[in-house]
mmCIF file of C-alpha atoms in Angstrom:
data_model
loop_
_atom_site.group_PDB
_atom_site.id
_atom_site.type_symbol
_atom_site.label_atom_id
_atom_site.label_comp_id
_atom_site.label_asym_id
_atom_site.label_seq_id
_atom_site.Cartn_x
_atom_site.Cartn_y
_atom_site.Cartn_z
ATOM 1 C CA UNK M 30 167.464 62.688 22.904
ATOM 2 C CA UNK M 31 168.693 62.988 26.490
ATOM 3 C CA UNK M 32 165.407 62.140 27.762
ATOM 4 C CA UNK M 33 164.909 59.210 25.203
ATOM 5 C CA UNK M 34 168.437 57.607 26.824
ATOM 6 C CA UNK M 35 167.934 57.975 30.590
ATOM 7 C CA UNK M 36 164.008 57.007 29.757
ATOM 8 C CA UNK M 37 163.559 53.966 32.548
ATOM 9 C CA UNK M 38 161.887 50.291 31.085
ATOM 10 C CA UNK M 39 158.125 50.214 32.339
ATOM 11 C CA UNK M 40 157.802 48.794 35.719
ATOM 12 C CA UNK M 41 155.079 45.495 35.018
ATOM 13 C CA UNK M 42 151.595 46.259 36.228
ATOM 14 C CA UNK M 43 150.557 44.748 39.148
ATOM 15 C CA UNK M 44 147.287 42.113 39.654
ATOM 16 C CA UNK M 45 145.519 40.724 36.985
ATOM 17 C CA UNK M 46 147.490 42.041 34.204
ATOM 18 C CA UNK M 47 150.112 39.895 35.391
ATOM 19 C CA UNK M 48 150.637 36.265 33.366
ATOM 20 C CA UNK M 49 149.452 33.477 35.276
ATOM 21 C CA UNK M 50 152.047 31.820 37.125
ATOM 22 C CA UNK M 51 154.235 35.165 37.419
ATOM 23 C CA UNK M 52 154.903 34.759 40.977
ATOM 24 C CA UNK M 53 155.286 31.394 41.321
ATOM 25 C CA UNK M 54 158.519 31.791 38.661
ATOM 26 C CA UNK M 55 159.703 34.526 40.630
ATOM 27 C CA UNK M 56 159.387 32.042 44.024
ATOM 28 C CA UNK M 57 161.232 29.431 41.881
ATOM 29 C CA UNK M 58 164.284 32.517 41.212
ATOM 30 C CA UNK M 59 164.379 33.407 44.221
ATOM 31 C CA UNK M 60 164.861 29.790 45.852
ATOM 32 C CA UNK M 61 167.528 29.239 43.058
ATOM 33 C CA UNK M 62 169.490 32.648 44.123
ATOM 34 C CA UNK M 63 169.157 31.277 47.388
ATOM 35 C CA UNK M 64 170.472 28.139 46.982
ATOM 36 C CA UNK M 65 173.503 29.268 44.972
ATOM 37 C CA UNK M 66 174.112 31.543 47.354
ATOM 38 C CA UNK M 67 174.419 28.721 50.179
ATOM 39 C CA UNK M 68 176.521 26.812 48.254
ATOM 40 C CA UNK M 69 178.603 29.380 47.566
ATOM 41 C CA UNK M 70 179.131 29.941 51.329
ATOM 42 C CA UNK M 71 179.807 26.440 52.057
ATOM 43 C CA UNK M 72 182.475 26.088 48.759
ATOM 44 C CA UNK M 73 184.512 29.600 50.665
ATOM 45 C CA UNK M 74 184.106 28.076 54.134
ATOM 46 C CA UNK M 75 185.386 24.602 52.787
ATOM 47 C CA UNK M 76 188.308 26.433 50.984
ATOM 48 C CA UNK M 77 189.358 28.374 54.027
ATOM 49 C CA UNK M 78 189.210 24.858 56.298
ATOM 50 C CA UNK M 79 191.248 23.203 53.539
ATOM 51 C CA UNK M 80 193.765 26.143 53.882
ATOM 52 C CA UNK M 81 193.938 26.004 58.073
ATOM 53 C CA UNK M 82 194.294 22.221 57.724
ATOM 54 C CA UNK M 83 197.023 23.186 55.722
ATOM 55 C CA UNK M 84 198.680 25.697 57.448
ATOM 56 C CA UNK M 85 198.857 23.391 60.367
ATOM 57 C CA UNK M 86 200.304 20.165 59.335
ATOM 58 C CA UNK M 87 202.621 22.653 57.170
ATOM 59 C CA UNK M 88 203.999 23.977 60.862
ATOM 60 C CA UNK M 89 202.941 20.637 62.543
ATOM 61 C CA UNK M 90 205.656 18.987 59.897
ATOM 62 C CA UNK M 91 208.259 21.550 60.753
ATOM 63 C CA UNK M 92 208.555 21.684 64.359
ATOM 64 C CA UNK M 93 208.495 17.857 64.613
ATOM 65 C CA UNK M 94 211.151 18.046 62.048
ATOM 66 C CA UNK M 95 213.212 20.876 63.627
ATOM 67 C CA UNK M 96 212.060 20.255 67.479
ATOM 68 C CA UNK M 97 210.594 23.890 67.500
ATOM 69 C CA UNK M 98 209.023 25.139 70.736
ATOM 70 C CA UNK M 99 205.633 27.266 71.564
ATOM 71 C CA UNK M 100 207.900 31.061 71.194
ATOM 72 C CA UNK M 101 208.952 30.152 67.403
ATOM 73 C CA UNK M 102 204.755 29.780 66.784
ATOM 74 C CA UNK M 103 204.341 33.298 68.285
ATOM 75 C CA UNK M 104 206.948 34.393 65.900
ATOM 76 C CA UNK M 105 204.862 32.381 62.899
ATOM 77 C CA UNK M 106 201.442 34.150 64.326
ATOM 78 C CA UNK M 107 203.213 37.919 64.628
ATOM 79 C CA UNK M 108 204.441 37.348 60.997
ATOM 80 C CA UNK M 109 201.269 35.895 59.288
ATOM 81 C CA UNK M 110 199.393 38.857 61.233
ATOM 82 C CA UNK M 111 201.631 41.326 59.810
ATOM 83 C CA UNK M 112 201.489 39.836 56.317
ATOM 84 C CA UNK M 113 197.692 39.657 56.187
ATOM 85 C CA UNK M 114 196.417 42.454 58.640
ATOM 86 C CA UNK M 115 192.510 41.290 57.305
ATOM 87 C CA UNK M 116 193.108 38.047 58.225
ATOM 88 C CA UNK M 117 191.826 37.649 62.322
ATOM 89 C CA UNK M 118 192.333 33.902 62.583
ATOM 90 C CA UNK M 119 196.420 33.981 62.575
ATOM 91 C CA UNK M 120 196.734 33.948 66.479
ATOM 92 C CA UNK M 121 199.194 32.058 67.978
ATOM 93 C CA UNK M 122 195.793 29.791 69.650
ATOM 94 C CA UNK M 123 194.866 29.301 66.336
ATOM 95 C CA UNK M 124 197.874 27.622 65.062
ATOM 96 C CA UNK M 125 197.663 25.705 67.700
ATOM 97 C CA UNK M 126 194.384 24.249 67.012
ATOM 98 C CA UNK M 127 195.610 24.056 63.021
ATOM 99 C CA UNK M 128 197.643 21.864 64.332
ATOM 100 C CA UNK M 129 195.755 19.663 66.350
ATOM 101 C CA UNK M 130 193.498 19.715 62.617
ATOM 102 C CA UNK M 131 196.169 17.717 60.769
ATOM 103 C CA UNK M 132 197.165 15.480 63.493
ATOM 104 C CA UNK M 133 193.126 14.468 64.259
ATOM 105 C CA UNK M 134 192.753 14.693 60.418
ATOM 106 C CA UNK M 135 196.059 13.278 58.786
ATOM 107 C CA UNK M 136 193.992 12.288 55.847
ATOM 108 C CA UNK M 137 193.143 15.517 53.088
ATOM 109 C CA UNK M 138 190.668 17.792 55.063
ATOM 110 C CA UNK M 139 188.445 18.315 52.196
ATOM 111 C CA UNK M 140 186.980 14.644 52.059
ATOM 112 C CA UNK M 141 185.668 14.843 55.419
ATOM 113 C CA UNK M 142 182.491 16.369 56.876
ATOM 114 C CA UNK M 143 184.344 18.411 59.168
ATOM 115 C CA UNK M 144 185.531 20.456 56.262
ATOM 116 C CA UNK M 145 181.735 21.518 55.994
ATOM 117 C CA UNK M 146 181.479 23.083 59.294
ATOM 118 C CA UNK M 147 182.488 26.603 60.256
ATOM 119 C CA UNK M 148 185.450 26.976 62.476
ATOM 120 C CA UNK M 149 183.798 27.497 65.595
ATOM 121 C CA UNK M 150 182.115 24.412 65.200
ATOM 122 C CA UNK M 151 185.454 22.462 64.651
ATOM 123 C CA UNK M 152 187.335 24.151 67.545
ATOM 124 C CA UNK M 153 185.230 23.326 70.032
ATOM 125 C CA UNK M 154 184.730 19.469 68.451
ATOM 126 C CA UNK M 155 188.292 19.500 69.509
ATOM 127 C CA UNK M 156 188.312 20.569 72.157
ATOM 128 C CA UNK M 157 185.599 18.871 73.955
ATOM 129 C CA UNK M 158 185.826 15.055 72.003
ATOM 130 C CA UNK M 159 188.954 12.834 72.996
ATOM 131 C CA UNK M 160 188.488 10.153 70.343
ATOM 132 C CA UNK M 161 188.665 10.372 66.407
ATOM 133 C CA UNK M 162 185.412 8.554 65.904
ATOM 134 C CA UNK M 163 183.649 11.003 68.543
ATOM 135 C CA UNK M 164 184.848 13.699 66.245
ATOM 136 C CA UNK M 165 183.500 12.463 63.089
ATOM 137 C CA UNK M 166 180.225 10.916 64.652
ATOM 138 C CA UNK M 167 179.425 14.632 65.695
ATOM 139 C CA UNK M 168 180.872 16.429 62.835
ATOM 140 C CA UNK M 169 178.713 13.989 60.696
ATOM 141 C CA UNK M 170 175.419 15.378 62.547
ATOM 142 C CA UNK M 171 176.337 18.546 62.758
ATOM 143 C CA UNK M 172 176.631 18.704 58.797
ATOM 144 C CA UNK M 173 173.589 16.537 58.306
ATOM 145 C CA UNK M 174 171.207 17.999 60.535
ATOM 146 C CA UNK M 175 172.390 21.787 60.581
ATOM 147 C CA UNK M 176 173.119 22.172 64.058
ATOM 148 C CA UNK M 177 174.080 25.528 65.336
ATOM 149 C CA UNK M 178 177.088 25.628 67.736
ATOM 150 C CA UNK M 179 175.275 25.701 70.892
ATOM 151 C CA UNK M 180 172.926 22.090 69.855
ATOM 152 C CA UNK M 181 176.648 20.926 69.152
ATOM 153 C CA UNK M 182 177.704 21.725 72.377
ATOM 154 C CA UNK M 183 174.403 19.913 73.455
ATOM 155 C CA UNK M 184 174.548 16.381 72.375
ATOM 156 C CA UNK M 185 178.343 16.310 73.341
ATOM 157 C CA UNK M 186 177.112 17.118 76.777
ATOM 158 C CA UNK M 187 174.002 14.742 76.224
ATOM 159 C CA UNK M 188 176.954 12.087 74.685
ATOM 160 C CA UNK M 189 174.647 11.674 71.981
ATOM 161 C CA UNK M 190 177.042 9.227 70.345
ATOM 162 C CA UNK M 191 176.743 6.444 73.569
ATOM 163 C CA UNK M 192 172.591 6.772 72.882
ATOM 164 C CA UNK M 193 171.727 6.891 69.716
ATOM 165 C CA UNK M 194 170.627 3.997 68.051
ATOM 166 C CA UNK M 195 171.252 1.983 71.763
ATOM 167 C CA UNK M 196 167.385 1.259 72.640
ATOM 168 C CA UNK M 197 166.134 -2.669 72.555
ATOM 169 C CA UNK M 198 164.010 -2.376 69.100
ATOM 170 C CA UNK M 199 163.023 -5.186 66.202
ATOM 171 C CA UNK M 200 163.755 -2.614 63.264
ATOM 172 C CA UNK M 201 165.862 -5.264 61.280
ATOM 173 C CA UNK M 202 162.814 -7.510 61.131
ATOM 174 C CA UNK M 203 159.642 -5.383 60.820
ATOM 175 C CA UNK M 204 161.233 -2.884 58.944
ATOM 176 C CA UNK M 205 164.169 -4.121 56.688
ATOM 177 C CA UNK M 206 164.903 -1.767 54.229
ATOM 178 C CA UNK M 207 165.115 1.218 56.752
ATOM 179 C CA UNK M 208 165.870 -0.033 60.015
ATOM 180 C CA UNK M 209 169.196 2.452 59.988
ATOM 181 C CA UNK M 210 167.727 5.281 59.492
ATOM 182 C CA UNK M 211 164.628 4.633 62.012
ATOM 183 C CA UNK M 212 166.831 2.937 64.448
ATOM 184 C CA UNK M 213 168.946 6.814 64.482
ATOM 185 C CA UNK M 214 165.597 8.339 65.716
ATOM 186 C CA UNK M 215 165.700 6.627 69.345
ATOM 187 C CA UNK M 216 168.194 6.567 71.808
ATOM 188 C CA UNK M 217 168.799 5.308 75.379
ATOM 189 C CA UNK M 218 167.903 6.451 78.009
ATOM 190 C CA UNK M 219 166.552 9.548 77.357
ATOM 191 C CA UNK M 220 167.472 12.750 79.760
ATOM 192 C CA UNK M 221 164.454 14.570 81.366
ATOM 193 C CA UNK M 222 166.202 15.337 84.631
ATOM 194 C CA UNK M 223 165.050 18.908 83.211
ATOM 195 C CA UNK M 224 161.534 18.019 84.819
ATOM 196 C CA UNK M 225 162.649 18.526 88.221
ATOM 197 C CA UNK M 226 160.557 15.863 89.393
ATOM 198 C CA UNK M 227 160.675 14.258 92.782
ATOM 199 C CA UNK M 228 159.562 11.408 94.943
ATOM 200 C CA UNK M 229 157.396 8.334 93.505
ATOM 201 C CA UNK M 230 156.189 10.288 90.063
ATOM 202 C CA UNK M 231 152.830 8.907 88.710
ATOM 203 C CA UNK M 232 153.400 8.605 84.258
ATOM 204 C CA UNK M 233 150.496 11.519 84.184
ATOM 205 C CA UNK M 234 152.949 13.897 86.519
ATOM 206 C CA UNK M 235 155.686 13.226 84.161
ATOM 207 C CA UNK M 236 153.861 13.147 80.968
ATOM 208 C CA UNK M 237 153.046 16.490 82.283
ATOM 209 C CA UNK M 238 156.255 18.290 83.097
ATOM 210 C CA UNK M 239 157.003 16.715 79.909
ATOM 211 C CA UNK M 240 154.298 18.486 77.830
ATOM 212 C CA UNK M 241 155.065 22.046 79.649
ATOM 213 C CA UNK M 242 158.422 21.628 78.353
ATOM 214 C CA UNK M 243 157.667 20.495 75.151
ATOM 215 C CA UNK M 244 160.501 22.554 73.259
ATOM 216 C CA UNK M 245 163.081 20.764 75.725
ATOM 217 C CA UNK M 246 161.455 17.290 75.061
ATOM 218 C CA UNK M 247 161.809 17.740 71.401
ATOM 219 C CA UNK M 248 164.776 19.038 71.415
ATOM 220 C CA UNK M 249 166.154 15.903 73.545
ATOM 221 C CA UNK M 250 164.192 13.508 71.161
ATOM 222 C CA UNK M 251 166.121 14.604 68.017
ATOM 223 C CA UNK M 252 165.695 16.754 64.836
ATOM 224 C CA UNK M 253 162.725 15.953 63.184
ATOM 225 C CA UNK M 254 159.963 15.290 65.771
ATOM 226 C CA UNK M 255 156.718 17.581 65.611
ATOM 227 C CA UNK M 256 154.412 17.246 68.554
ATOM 228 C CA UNK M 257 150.827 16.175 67.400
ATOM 229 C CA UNK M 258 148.923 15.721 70.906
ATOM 230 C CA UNK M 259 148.902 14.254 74.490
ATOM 231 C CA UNK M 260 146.579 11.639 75.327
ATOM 232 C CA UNK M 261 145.764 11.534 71.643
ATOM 233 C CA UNK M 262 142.160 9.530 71.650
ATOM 234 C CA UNK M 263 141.814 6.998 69.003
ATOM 235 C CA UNK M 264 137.985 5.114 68.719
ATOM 236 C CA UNK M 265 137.861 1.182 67.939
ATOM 237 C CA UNK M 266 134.328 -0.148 68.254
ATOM 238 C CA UNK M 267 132.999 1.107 70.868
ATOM 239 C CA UNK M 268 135.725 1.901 73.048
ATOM 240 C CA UNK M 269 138.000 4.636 73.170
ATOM 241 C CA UNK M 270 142.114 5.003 73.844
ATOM 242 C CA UNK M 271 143.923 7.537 74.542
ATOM 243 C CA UNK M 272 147.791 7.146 73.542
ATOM 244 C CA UNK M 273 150.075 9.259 75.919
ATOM 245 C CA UNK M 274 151.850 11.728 73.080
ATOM 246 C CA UNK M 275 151.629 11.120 69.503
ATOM 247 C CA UNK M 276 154.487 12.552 67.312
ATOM 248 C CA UNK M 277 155.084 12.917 63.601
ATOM 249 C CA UNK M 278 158.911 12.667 62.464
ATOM 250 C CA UNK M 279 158.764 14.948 59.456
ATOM 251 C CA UNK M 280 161.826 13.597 57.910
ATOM 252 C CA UNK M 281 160.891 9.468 58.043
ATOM 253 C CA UNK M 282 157.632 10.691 56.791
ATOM 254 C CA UNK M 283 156.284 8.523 60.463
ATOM 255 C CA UNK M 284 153.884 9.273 62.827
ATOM 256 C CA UNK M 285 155.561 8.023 66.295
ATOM 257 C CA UNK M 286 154.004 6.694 69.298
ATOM 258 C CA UNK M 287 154.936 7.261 72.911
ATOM 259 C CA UNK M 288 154.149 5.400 75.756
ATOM 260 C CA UNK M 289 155.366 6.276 78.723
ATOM 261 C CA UNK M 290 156.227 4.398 82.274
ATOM 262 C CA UNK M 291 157.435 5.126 85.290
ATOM 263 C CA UNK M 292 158.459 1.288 86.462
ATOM 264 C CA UNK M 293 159.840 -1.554 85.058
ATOM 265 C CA UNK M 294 158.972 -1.940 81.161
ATOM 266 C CA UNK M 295 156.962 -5.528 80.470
ATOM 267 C CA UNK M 296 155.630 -7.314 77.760
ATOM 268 C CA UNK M 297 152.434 -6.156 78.390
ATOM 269 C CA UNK M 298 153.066 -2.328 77.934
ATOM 270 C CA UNK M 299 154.618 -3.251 74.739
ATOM 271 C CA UNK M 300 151.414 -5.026 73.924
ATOM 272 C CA UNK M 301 149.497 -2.043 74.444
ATOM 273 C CA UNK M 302 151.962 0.094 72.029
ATOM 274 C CA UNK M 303 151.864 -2.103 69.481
ATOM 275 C CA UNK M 304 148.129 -1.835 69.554
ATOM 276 C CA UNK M 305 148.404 1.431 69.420
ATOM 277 C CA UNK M 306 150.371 1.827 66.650
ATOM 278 C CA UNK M 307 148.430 -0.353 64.724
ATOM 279 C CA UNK M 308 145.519 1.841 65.182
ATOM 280 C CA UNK M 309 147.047 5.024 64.403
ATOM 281 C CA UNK M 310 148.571 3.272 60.747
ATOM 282 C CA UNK M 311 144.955 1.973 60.676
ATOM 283 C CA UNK M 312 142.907 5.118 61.172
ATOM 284 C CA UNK M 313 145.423 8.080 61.405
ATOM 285 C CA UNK M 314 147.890 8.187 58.979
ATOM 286 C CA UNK M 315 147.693 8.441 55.211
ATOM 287 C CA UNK M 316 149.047 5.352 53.756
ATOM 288 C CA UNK M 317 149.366 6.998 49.924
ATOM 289 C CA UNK M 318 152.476 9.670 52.192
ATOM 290 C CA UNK M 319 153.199 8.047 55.447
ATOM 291 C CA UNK M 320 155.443 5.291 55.984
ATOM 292 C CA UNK M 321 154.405 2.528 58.863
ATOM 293 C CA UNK M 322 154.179 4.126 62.576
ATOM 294 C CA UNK M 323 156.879 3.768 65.020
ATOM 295 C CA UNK M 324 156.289 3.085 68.774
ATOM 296 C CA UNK M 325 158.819 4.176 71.700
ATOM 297 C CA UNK M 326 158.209 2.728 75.197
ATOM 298 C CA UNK M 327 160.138 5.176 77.493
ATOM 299 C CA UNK M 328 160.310 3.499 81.085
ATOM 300 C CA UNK M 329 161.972 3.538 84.319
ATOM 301 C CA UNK M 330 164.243 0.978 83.869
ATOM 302 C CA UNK M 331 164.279 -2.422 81.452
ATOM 303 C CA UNK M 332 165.215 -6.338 81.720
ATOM 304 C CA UNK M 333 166.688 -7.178 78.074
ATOM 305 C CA UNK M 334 166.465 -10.710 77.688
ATOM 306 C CA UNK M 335 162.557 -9.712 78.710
ATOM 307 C CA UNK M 336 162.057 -7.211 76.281
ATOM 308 C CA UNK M 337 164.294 -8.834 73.435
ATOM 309 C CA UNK M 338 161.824 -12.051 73.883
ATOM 310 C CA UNK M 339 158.624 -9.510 73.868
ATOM 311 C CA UNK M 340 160.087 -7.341 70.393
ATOM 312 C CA UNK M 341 160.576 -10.628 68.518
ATOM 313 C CA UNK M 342 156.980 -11.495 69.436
ATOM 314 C CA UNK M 343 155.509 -8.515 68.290
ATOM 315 C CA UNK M 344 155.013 -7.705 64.573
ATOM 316 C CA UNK M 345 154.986 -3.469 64.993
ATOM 317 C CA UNK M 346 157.597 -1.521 64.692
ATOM 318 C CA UNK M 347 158.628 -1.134 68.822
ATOM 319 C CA UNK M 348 161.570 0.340 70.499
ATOM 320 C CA UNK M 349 162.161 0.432 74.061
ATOM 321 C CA UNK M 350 163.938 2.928 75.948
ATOM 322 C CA UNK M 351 164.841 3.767 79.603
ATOM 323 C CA UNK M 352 164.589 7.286 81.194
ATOM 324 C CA UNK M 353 167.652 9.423 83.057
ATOM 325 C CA UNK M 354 165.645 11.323 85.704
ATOM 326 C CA UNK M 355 168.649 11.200 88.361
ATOM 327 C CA UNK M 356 170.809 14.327 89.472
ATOM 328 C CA UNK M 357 174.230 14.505 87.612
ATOM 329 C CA UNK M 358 176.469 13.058 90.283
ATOM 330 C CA UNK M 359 174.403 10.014 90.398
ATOM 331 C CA UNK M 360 174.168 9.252 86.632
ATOM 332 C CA UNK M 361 177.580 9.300 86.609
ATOM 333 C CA UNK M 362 177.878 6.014 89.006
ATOM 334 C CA UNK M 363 175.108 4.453 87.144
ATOM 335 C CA UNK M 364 177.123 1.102 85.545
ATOM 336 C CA UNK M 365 174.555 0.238 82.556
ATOM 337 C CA UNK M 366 170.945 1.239 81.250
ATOM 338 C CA UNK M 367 169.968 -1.810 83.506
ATOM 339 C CA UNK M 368 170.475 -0.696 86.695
ATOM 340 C CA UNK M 369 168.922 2.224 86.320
ATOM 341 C CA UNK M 370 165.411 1.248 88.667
ATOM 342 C CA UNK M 371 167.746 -0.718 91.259
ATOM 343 C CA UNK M 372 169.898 2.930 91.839
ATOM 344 C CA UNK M 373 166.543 4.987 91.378
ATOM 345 C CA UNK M 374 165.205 3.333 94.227
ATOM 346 C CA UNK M 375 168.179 3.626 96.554
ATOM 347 C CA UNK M 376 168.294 6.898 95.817
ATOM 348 C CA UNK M 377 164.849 8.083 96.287
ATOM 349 C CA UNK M 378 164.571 6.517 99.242
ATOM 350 C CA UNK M 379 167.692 8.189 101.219
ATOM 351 C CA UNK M 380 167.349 11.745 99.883
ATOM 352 C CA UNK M 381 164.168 12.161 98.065
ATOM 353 C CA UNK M 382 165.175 13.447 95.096
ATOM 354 C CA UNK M 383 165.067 12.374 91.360
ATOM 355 C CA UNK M 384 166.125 15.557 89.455
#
C-alpha cells in the first residue's frame, strides 16, 4: 500500500510518442510564466515608487510646515532603519531624494512613467536633469525602450532630448499617418567624435571608422537599427550603385538608407538618396511586411532654407542631418547645427584636430 502511495506519475516519453504540437504549448507556457512574472516585477517596483513618493512629500509637507532642518531627517532615517531593519533604502540620502520625488512630481506618482522605472534609474534622472520636461522626456524612453541605467546615463550625456526629432525632413507630407513615430528615429547632428578622425576626412575614411565601430554607431543611431551592409550594391539596367550603409529599423518595420558627406549637404546628394531609396523599396524590400524606406543624409554641415526647398521637391521619404565630429570643448561654443562647417574649418585649420 505504501508503495502504491509514494508510486511517482509516469514521466511522458520522449520523441515521437509525443502529440504533435507538444512543445510548441510548452513554448507558449513558458512565455506566459514569463510574462506574468515581468509584470509582476513591474506591479512591486511601481508599489514601492508609489510608497517613496509618498514617504517624501509626507516629510516634504512637514518640514515646510514646521521649518524642520537636515538633523530632524537623520532622526526620521535612524528611526525608519530601526523600525524596518530589511528595509536598505531608509538613509537619510534617500529621504532626501523622496523628497525631491514629490516636489518634481507633485501630481500622484503612479500615473507617470517614472513610476515604471527602478530607483536607480529615477535617482540619477534627478540628479543629472534640471527641468521637469527633461525628466519625463527621458523617463518616457527609458520605459519605452528598456534602457538599462548606463544607456540612461548615455543620451543625457548625448542630450538626446535637444536631437531627436530636430533633423530638416518632409515626414508630414510623404508620410502622413506616421511621420511621429519616423521623425523619433533621426536626430541632429549625430555624435561620432568616437572616430577619432583628423584632418580633411574623405566620406570612405569615415564611413570606415564608422563601420569598425559599428556597435557605437548603432548605439548612437537609436534602438531599433540593425546593420544590413556598407556600400550595399543595388543593379538598375545596366549600371550598378552602391549605397554607403543600408539599415533595417526592426521596430518601423523600414529599411533605412544612409548617405553620408563630409561637406556641405546639397540638393543634389539628396537627389541621389532619394534614388536610392526608391530602388531599395523597388527591388529590396518586401512590400506584403515592409513599410516605405527611409533615407538619412548625414553631412558636415547644412543651409536650411536650401535643404527645406530640396525636401519639398522630393517625393521620398528624406531627412537630413549634420555630424558632431569636434572635441568637447569646441561643441560646446558651437551656436546652432548651422555653423557647424564655418567652426569645423577654423578649427581644423589652427590645430588639426576633429575628434
Amino acid at each position: 500500500m505504501q508503495n502504491e502511495l509514494t508510486k511517482q506519475p509516469p514521466i511522458p516519453a520522449q520523441g515521437s510518442e509525443l502529440p504533435p504540437g507538444f512543445f510548441e504549448l510548452v513554448d507558449d507556457l513558458k512565455a506566459i510564466v514569463t510574462q506574468a512574472s515581468v509584470r509582476a516585477q513591474l506591479k512591486v517596483n511601481t508599489e514601492m515608487i508609489k510608497m517613496y513618493w509618498e514617504i517624501g512629500r509626507t516629510i516634504l509637507e512637514r518640514t515646510e510646515r514646521e521649518r524642520w532642518g537636515s538633523k530632524v531627517l537623520e532622526r526620521v532615517a535612524t528611526e525608519l532603519r530601526t523600525a524596518f531593519p530589511n528595509q536598505r533604502s531608509f538613509g537619510a540620502r534617500n529621504l532626501k531624494y523622496m523628497q525631491q520625488m514629490a516636489r518634481t512630481w507633485p501630481e500622484q506618482i503612479g500615473q507617470q512613467a517614472v513610476a515604471q522605472l527602478p530607483w536607480g534609474h529615477i535617482t540619477l534622472l534627478m540628479g543629472r536633469c534640471k527641468t521637469r520636461p527633461e525628466l519625463d522626456f527621458y523617463a518616457q524612453g527609458a520605459v519605452q525602450q528598456g534602457w538599462s541605467r548606463v544607456m540612461l546615463d548615455h543620451w543625457i550625456d548625448a542630450q538626446l532630448h535637444l536631437t531627436q526629432g530636430a533633423a530638416l525632413n518632409n515626414f508630414d507630407a510623404t508620410l502622413p499617418e506616421d511621420s511621429d513615430a519616423v521623425n523619433e528615429v533621426v536626430k541632429d547632428p549625430y555624435r561620432v567624435d568616437f572616430t577619432r578622425l583628423s584632418g580633411k576626412v574623405a566620406e570612405r575614411d569615415l564611413e570606415d571608422a564608422l563601420v569598425q565601430q559599428l556597435v557605437r554607431f548603432l548605439t548612437e543611431l537609436g534602438v531599433g537599427f540593425a546593420f544590413v551592409g556598407r556600400q550595399y550594391p543595388i543593379k538598375v539596367g545596366d549600371e550598378e550603385f552602391r549605397i554607403d550603409l543600408l539599415f533595417y529599423h526592426y521596430k518601423l518595420h523600414r529599411f533605412v538608407v544612409i548617405e553620408l558627406k563630409t561637406d556641405k549637404a546639397r540638393p543634389a546628394h539628396l537627389g541621389q538618396l532619394g534614388f536610392y531609396v526608391t530602388v531599395v523599396d523597388d527591388l529590396v524590400r518586401d512590400k506584403e511586411r515592409d513599410d516605405p524606406t527611409l533615407g538619412i543624409l548625414i553631412a558636415k554641415s547644412r543651409d536650411k532654407g536650401t535643404i527645406e526647398y530640396a525636401l519639398r521637391s522630393n517625393n521620398a521619404p528624406l531627412a537630413v542631418s549634420t555630424y558632431a565630429a569636434l572635441p568637447p570643448h569646441v561643441r560646446e561654443l558651437m551656436p546652432s547645427a548651422e555653423d557647424l562647417s564655418r567652426i569645423a574649418d577654423d578649427v581644423l585649420e589652427g590645430d588639426g584636430t576633429a575628434g
